[in-house]
CSV table of C-alpha atoms in Angstrom, one decimal:
chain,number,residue,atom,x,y,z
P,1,UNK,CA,102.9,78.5,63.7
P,2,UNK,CA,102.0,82.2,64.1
P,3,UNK,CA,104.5,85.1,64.3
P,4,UNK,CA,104.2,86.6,67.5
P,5,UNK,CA,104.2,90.1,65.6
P,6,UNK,CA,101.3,89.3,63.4
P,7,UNK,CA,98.6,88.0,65.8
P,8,UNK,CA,96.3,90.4,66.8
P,9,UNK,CA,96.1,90.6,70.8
P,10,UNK,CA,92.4,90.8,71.7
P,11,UNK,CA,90.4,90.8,75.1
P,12,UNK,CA,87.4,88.4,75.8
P,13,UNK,CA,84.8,90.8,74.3
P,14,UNK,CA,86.4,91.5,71.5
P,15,UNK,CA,87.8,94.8,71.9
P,16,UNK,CA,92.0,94.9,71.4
P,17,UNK,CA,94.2,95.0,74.0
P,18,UNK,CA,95.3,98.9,72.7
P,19,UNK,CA,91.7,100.0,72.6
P,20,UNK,CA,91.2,99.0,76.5
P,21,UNK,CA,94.8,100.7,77.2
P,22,UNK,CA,93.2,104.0,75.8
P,23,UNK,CA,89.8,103.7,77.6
P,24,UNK,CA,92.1,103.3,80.9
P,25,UNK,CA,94.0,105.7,80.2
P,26,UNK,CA,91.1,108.5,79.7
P,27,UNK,CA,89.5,107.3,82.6
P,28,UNK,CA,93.1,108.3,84.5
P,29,UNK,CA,93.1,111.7,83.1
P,30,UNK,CA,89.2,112.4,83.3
P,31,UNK,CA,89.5,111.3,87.1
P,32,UNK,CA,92.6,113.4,88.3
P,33,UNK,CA,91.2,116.4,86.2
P,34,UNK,CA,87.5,116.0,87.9
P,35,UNK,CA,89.2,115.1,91.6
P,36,UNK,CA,91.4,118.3,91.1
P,37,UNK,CA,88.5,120.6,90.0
P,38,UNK,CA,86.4,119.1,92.8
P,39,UNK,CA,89.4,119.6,95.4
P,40,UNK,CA,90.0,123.5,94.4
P,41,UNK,CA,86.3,124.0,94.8
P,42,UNK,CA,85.4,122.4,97.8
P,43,UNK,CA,88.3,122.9,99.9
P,44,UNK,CA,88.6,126.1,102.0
P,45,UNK,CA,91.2,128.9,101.0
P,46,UNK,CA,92.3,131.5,102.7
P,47,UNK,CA,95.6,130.2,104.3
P,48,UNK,CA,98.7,132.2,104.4
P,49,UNK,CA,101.1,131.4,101.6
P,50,UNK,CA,103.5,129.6,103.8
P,51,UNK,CA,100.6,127.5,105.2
P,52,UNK,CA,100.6,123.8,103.9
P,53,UNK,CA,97.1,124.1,103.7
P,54,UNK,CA,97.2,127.4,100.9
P,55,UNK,CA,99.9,124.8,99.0
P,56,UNK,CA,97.2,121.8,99.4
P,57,UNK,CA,93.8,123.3,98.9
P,58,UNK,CA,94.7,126.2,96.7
P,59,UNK,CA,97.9,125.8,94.4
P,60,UNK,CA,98.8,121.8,93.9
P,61,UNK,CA,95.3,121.1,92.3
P,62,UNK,CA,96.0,123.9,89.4
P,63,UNK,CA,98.8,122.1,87.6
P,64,UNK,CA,97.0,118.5,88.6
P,65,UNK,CA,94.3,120.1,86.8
P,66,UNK,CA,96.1,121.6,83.8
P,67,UNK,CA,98.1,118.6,83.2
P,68,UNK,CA,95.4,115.9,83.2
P,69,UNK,CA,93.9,118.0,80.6
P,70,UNK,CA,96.7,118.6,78.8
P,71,UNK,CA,96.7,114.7,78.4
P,72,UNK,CA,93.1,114.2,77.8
P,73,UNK,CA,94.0,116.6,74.7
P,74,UNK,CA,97.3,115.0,73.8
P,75,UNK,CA,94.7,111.1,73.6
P,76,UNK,CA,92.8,112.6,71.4
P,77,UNK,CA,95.4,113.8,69.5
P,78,UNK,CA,96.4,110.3,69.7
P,79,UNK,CA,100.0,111.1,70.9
P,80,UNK,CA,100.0,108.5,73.4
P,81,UNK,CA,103.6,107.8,73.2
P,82,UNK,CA,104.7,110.7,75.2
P,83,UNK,CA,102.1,110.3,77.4
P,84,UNK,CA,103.8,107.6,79.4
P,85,UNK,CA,106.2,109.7,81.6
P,86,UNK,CA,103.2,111.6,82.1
P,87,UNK,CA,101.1,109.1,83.1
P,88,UNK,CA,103.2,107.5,85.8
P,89,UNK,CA,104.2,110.7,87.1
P,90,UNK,CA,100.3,112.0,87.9
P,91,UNK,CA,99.6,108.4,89.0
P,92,UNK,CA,102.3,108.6,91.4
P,93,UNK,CA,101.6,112.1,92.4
P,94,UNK,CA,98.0,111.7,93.3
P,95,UNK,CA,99.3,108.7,94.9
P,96,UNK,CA,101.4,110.3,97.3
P,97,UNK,CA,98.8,113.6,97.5
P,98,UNK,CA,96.3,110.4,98.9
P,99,UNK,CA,99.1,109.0,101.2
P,100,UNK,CA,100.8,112.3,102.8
P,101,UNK,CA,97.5,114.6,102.6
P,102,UNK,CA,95.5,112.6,105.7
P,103,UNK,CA,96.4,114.4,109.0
């Protein structure tokens, strides 16, 4: 019988199951850090500080930005361990950002 720790665990084209992880998990990054960037240039500015609008268009999409990239870096770095906090926590941010942000 095979050891459960030595089998190699392998999609149906071949690729294993850690490569796919590691695609997904650019594809996460890449699209927060290109939705961010698109956000901060598209949306208006202009608000007063205490406007949730200044907050929403202007400020929140900085550290969105920074820290998708920041993980992008830390993949290629392959340092994917400590990327899981950081995943679930952008994940769930631009999650909420999606839910709360429509008037």
């Amino acid at each position: 019988m095979n050891d459960p720790a030595t089998v190699r665990t392998t999609t149906g084209n071949g690729k294993s199951a850690r490569t796919v992880a590691r695609l997904l998990l650019r594809m996460q990054f890449a699209g927060g850090a290109c939705l961010a960037a698109l956000w901060l240039w598209t949306m208006p500015h202009g608000f007063p500080l205490d406007h949730w609008r200044c907050w929403a268009n202007s400020i929140l999409p900085v550290p969105v930005l920074l820290v998708c990239t920041w993980s992008l870096w830390m993949l290629w770095q392959r340092r994917e361990p400590r990327l899981q906090s950081v995943q679930l926590a952008v994940a769930t941010f631009l999650t909420v950002a999606l839910v709360t942000g429509s008037d």
